[in-house]
Amino acid sequence: MNKPIIIDGKLIEVEPGTTILQACEMAGAEIPRFCYHERLSIAGNCRMCLVEVEGIPKPIASCAMGVADLPPNKDGAPRKVLTASPLVKAAREGVMEFLLINHPLDCPICDQGGECDLQDQAMAYGFGGSRFLENKRAVEEKYIGPLIKTFMNRCIHCTRCVRFMTEVAGVEELGAIGRGEDMEITTYLDRGILSELSANVNDLCPVGALTHRPWSFIARPWELEKTQSFDVMDALGSAVRVDTRGTAVLRVLPRNNDDVNEEWISDKTRFACDGLRTQRLDHPYVRQGGKLRPASWEEALALTAEKLAAAAPERIGAIAGDLAGAEELFALKDLLTRLGVSNLDCRQDGAKLDPALGRSGYLFNSSIAGIDQADVILLVGTNPRLEAAVLNARILKRWRQGGLKVGVIGEPASLTYAYEYMGAGAQTLQELAEGKHSFAEALKGAQRPMIIVGAGVAARADGAAILGLAARIALGAIEGKNDAGWNPFNLLHTAASRVAGLDLGFVPGPGGLDAAAQLAAARAGKLDVLYLLGADEIELPAAGQSFVIYQGHHGDRGAHRADVILPGAAYTEKSATYVNTEGRAQMTERCVFPPGEAKEDWAILRALSAKVGKTLPYDTLAALRAAMYKATPALARLNTLQPAPLDGVRALAKMTGTPGSEAFASPIKDFYLTNPIARASTVMAEMSALKKTVQDSPRLKAAE
């Protein structure tokens, strides 16, 4: 039953469980706060959110008091809340004065300047001076990793960081020691925090006690150009804001998107941006005498066109990498189709995914937001903490609410929540499909079951058979249930380009070779030309076995082997479409221009097509997208989720075969070094080294 309340003379009704602070915001009243955060538990530490309730003599902390907890008036009338009365004004000024007793006058050199909650609220609600002349307390700085710079003299003990690490990141590595004036926020083990989400505490800190170490003293917020975009470090498609100055990307921050990442991003998403400035390909190159030398665009494109025109279609292959946008995938497929080439593949890891079976056979069908409704989750061959850290936090959030049972088949790992370990490989999955495992009853009794299959499982030689088993388990879990809109089969991709590539049909045509077969053919001398569109995660043929064309933005593995290098644009340097693991099409925006002579990838392919004599029929990005949308309408539905029919899962369930006995394993061994941008990042290299130090330390492993 809704509860009526009068706020500043405005009568509203609120649902049970609503706090006074939330009710005030619903009524349009602004309530200052430091410790309160809508995604964290209530602490009631800072007392900045004080309001006056008529009939109660003292101000009330609105964040910690529920509307339903207010005692009713004697006449049964709704309680009246005042948010701007003289009592409230005096109380807030007093709280602010106390908070500033020990806060140092660091504003001119503080990285939080311009984005500081304490600055803003001191101006809006502060007293304007201080009556305290005592010395300010001093707190020793803490080292909590390469990502977080500490200035603990500024800390006001709001405990947002502590609650985030415990409740969202699920790693209880940050806490408070001491009491009163001696209280300090610190790590228990006196080492760097090893959560993949740790740097979100920098956004949460309202006073500049925790700031971003890699960005320290580099720029002020008002100097930066801010561009809304999406992340490509994994397949979640987290909403981000890219801040640039001149030609450099200086930082990446999260944007709120409740359906995908809420307001969190992984440390890799946030800090790998320094890799955008190093090891870049900014000039075309051709190999001459065994060595790469700079060349003009005219020379590089002419040589590429010559090799493509001279080779028979069946002796040409193309492999797309994990960071390619839909536009260049479409353009490359269009060009190769005009050349009669059917050897093309976007699955450089060898995933046994066939778009011909139906879209639901390769999507995260229950949706990321659907995790909030799940009551049983089965993880098959995946470690979501490494493959999709923000998604793992969402599972933790659901688990903390209670009523969620999690089962794991694959590698045992620290996932930040409790789970039932069921087995290591396909034998356990087979038992589950046959109903011989105890977890089968949990799936059968669940109203919203989820089976999450990892990308590493799909990439195995027996991937098709295992996917078929998982699909049969998913269909069995919803058999006889009346929720027709719930699809429990979910594939967790790790590559940002994968779903778009499958949607576009960037897979072998009739008689065509997949990625592994192309590489084998190249080593055997049966492939004359191999076109790599940013493909760096594969074992390439040795020099002389085939002519390798590499189009990409970093001098990674593919560029080292290439005979021709065509420098492309990174995701921050082009407007490109990416489809996340749940099938949501999202478009990045160009934040800066590509360095040197590098160009947008679709434009390179358009110029190359003219040289080959198979000119693509679009001269602008808009024309290309019009053709792409006509061929694949799903890509035109930006920022929306279109449920795929269950037919794809049913078709996948018919896949048979004999699964191997090898244990399932996650394809990601080092979270911080998964793509060319991250491998070029100094910050990610530091984090990788720190993680390895802990993993190799018996003392720290025992503490873990």
PDB file of C-alpha atoms in Angstrom, residues 280-404:
ATOM      1  CA  ARG A 280      50.324   2.682 -33.583  1.00  0.00           C
ATOM      2  CA  LEU A 281      50.352   2.051 -37.325  1.00  0.00           C
ATOM      3  CA  ASP A 282      50.321   5.528 -38.817  1.00  0.00           C
ATOM      4  CA  HIS A 283      51.761   4.861 -42.280  1.00  0.00           C
ATOM      5  CA  PRO A 284      51.340   2.178 -44.971  1.00  0.00           C
ATOM      6  CA  TYR A 285      54.181  -0.330 -45.195  1.00  0.00           C
ATOM      7  CA  VAL A 286      55.283  -2.940 -47.730  1.00  0.00           C
ATOM      8  CA  ARG A 287      57.788  -5.723 -47.209  1.00  0.00           C
ATOM      9  CA  GLN A 288      60.860  -5.540 -49.387  1.00  0.00           C
ATOM     10  CA  GLY A 289      63.895  -7.758 -48.994  1.00  0.00           C
ATOM     11  CA  GLY A 290      62.394  -9.299 -45.903  1.00  0.00           C
ATOM     12  CA  LYS A 291      61.955  -5.944 -44.158  1.00  0.00           C
ATOM     13  CA  LEU A 292      58.997  -3.594 -43.897  1.00  0.00           C
ATOM     14  CA  ARG A 293      59.540  -0.121 -45.347  1.00  0.00           C
ATOM     15  CA  PRO A 294      57.224   2.912 -45.435  1.00  0.00           C
ATOM     16  CA  ALA A 295      55.203   3.286 -48.622  1.00  0.00           C
ATOM     17  CA  SER A 296      52.596   5.611 -50.043  1.00  0.00           C
ATOM     18  CA  TRP A 297      48.918   4.723 -50.005  1.00  0.00           C
ATOM     19  CA  GLU A 298      49.036   4.487 -53.781  1.00  0.00           C
ATOM     20  CA  GLU A 299      51.853   1.939 -53.699  1.00  0.00           C
ATOM     21  CA  ALA A 300      50.382  -0.124 -50.855  1.00  0.00           C
ATOM     22  CA  LEU A 301      46.904  -0.291 -52.393  1.00  0.00           C
ATOM     23  CA  ALA A 302      48.310  -1.044 -55.868  1.00  0.00           C
ATOM     24  CA  LEU A 303      50.372  -3.959 -54.535  1.00  0.00           C
ATOM     25  CA  THR A 304      47.417  -5.281 -52.535  1.00  0.00           C
ATOM     26  CA  ALA A 305      45.119  -5.034 -55.556  1.00  0.00           C
ATOM     27  CA  GLU A 306      47.707  -6.734 -57.756  1.00  0.00           C
ATOM     28  CA  LYS A 307      47.973  -9.719 -55.414  1.00  0.00           C
ATOM     29  CA  LEU A 308      44.180 -10.025 -55.043  1.00  0.00           C
ATOM     30  CA  ALA A 309      43.605  -9.801 -58.791  1.00  0.00           C
ATOM     31  CA  ALA A 310      46.323 -12.325 -59.620  1.00  0.00           C
ATOM     32  CA  ALA A 311      45.154 -15.004 -57.159  1.00  0.00           C
ATOM     33  CA  ALA A 312      42.368 -17.464 -57.884  1.00  0.00           C
ATOM     34  CA  PRO A 313      39.307 -16.848 -55.650  1.00  0.00           C
ATOM     35  CA  GLU A 314      39.691 -20.215 -53.937  1.00  0.00           C
ATOM     36  CA  ARG A 315      43.282 -19.273 -52.993  1.00  0.00           C
ATOM     37  CA  ILE A 316      42.293 -16.059 -51.190  1.00  0.00           C
ATOM     38  CA  GLY A 317      41.237 -15.988 -47.530  1.00  0.00           C
ATOM     39  CA  ALA A 318      40.164 -13.348 -45.013  1.00  0.00           C
ATOM     40  CA  ILE A 319      40.000 -13.395 -41.217  1.00  0.00           C
ATOM     41  CA  ALA A 320      38.462 -10.586 -39.154  1.00  0.00           C
ATOM     42  CA  GLY A 321      39.667  -9.685 -35.665  1.00  0.00           C
ATOM     43  CA  ASP A 322      37.890  -8.969 -32.412  1.00  0.00           C
ATOM     44  CA  LEU A 323      37.775  -5.146 -32.652  1.00  0.00           C
ATOM     45  CA  ALA A 324      36.434  -4.750 -36.199  1.00  0.00           C
ATOM     46  CA  GLY A 325      33.302  -2.653 -36.642  1.00  0.00           C
ATOM     47  CA  ALA A 326      30.280  -3.838 -38.613  1.00  0.00           C
ATOM     48  CA  GLU A 327      30.909  -1.304 -41.406  1.00  0.00           C
ATOM     49  CA  GLU A 328      34.342  -2.664 -42.350  1.00  0.00           C
ATOM     50  CA  LEU A 329      33.144  -6.237 -41.963  1.00  0.00           C
ATOM     51  CA  PHE A 330      30.325  -5.528 -44.390  1.00  0.00           C
ATOM     52  CA  ALA A 331      32.610  -3.728 -46.863  1.00  0.00           C
ATOM     53  CA  LEU A 332      35.242  -6.483 -46.793  1.00  0.00           C
ATOM     54  CA  LYS A 333      32.644  -9.201 -47.268  1.00  0.00           C
ATOM     55  CA  ASP A 334      31.083  -7.232 -50.121  1.00  0.00           C
ATOM     56  CA  LEU A 335      34.449  -6.854 -51.847  1.00  0.00           C
ATOM     57  CA  LEU A 336      35.419 -10.499 -51.407  1.00  0.00           C
ATOM     58  CA  THR A 337      32.025 -11.671 -52.648  1.00  0.00           C
ATOM     59  CA  ARG A 338      32.493  -9.593 -55.817  1.00  0.00           C
ATOM     60  CA  LEU A 339      35.862 -11.306 -56.243  1.00  0.00           C
ATOM     61  CA  GLY A 340      34.220 -14.725 -55.878  1.00  0.00           C
ATOM     62  CA  VAL A 341      35.968 -15.476 -52.562  1.00  0.00           C
ATOM     63  CA  SER A 342      34.173 -17.721 -50.071  1.00  0.00           C
ATOM     64  CA  ASN A 343      37.058 -18.224 -47.613  1.00  0.00           C
ATOM     65  CA  LEU A 344      36.176 -15.663 -44.945  1.00  0.00           C
ATOM     66  CA  ASP A 345      35.655 -15.939 -41.215  1.00  0.00           C
ATOM     67  CA  CYS A 346      35.031 -13.583 -38.284  1.00  0.00           C
ATOM     68  CA  ARG A 347      35.617 -16.392 -35.769  1.00  0.00           C
ATOM     69  CA  GLN A 348      39.386 -16.198 -35.415  1.00  0.00           C
ATOM     70  CA  ASP A 349      39.192 -18.343 -32.275  1.00  0.00           C
ATOM     71  CA  GLY A 350      37.541 -21.170 -34.234  1.00  0.00           C
ATOM     72  CA  ALA A 351      34.115 -20.912 -32.584  1.00  0.00           C
ATOM     73  CA  LYS A 352      31.620 -23.469 -33.917  1.00  0.00           C
ATOM     74  CA  LEU A 353      28.823 -20.945 -34.355  1.00  0.00           C
ATOM     75  CA  ASP A 354      26.653 -21.028 -37.458  1.00  0.00           C
ATOM     76  CA  PRO A 355      24.432 -18.000 -38.158  1.00  0.00           C
ATOM     77  CA  ALA A 356      22.405 -20.116 -40.574  1.00  0.00           C
ATOM     78  CA  LEU A 357      20.882 -21.955 -37.590  1.00  0.00           C
ATOM     79  CA  GLY A 358      19.285 -18.798 -36.208  1.00  0.00           C
ATOM     80  CA  ARG A 359      20.310 -15.756 -34.231  1.00  0.00           C
ATOM     81  CA  SER A 360      19.308 -17.086 -30.821  1.00  0.00           C
ATOM     82  CA  GLY A 361      21.934 -19.802 -31.215  1.00  0.00           C
ATOM     83  CA  TYR A 362      24.737 -17.288 -30.621  1.00  0.00           C
ATOM     84  CA  LEU A 363      23.211 -14.561 -28.440  1.00  0.00           C
ATOM     85  CA  PHE A 364      22.953 -13.881 -24.718  1.00  0.00           C
ATOM     86  CA  ASN A 365      19.206 -14.362 -25.050  1.00  0.00           C
ATOM     87  CA  SER A 366      18.105 -13.792 -21.454  1.00  0.00           C
ATOM     88  CA  SER A 367      19.725 -10.325 -21.690  1.00  0.00           C
ATOM     89  CA  ILE A 368      22.194  -8.821 -19.258  1.00  0.00           C
ATOM     90  CA  ALA A 369      19.417  -7.100 -17.326  1.00  0.00           C
ATOM     91  CA  GLY A 370      17.627 -10.473 -17.192  1.00  0.00           C
ATOM     92  CA  ILE A 371      20.217 -11.630 -14.656  1.00  0.00           C
ATOM     93  CA  ASP A 372      18.295  -9.553 -12.107  1.00  0.00           C
ATOM     94  CA  GLN A 373      15.339 -11.936 -12.541  1.00  0.00           C
ATOM     95  CA  ALA A 374      17.220 -15.249 -12.685  1.00  0.00           C
ATOM     96  CA  ASP A 375      16.781 -17.815  -9.932  1.00  0.00           C
ATOM     97  CA  VAL A 376      19.210 -20.486 -11.216  1.00  0.00           C
ATOM     98  CA  ILE A 377      22.350 -19.830 -13.277  1.00  0.00           C
ATOM     99  CA  LEU A 378      24.542 -22.534 -14.808  1.00  0.00           C
ATOM    100  CA  LEU A 379      27.994 -21.405 -15.985  1.00  0.00           C
ATOM    101  CA  VAL A 380      29.441 -23.726 -18.620  1.00  0.00           C
ATOM    102  CA  GLY A 381      33.127 -23.297 -19.435  1.00  0.00           C
ATOM    103  CA  THR A 382      33.214 -19.609 -18.579  1.00  0.00           C
ATOM    104  CA  ASN A 383      34.835 -17.371 -16.020  1.00  0.00           C
ATOM    105  CA  PRO A 384      32.681 -14.224 -16.212  1.00  0.00           C
ATOM    106  CA  ARG A 385      34.968 -12.384 -13.806  1.00  0.00           C
ATOM    107  CA  LEU A 386      37.659 -12.385 -16.523  1.00  0.00           C
ATOM    108  CA  GLU A 387      35.495 -12.519 -19.642  1.00  0.00           C
ATOM    109  CA  ALA A 388      32.932  -9.869 -18.628  1.00  0.00           C
ATOM    110  CA  ALA A 389      33.754  -8.312 -15.259  1.00  0.00           C
ATOM    111  CA  VAL A 390      30.722  -6.017 -15.193  1.00  0.00           C
ATOM    112  CA  LEU A 391      28.385  -8.914 -15.956  1.00  0.00           C
ATOM    113  CA  ASN A 392      29.978 -10.882 -13.116  1.00  0.00           C
ATOM    114  CA  ALA A 393      29.191  -7.958 -10.794  1.00  0.00           C
ATOM    115  CA  ARG A 394      25.574  -8.189 -11.917  1.00  0.00           C
ATOM    116  CA  ILE A 395      25.471 -11.870 -11.003  1.00  0.00           C
ATOM    117  CA  LEU A 396      26.929 -10.959  -7.590  1.00  0.00           C
ATOM    118  CA  LYS A 397      24.269  -8.278  -7.157  1.00  0.00           C
ATOM    119  CA  ARG A 398      21.536 -10.851  -7.851  1.00  0.00           C
ATOM    120  CA  TRP A 399      23.200 -13.425  -5.572  1.00  0.00           C
ATOM    121  CA  ARG A 400      23.365 -10.936  -2.688  1.00  0.00           C
ATOM    122  CA  GLN A 401      19.600 -10.437  -2.951  1.00  0.00           C
ATOM    123  CA  GLY A 402      19.121 -14.116  -2.120  1.00  0.00           C
ATOM    124  CA  GLY A 403      17.246 -16.889  -3.882  1.00  0.00           C
ATOM    125  CA  LEU A 404      19.868 -17.486  -6.598  1.00  0.00           C
TER     126      LEU A 404
END
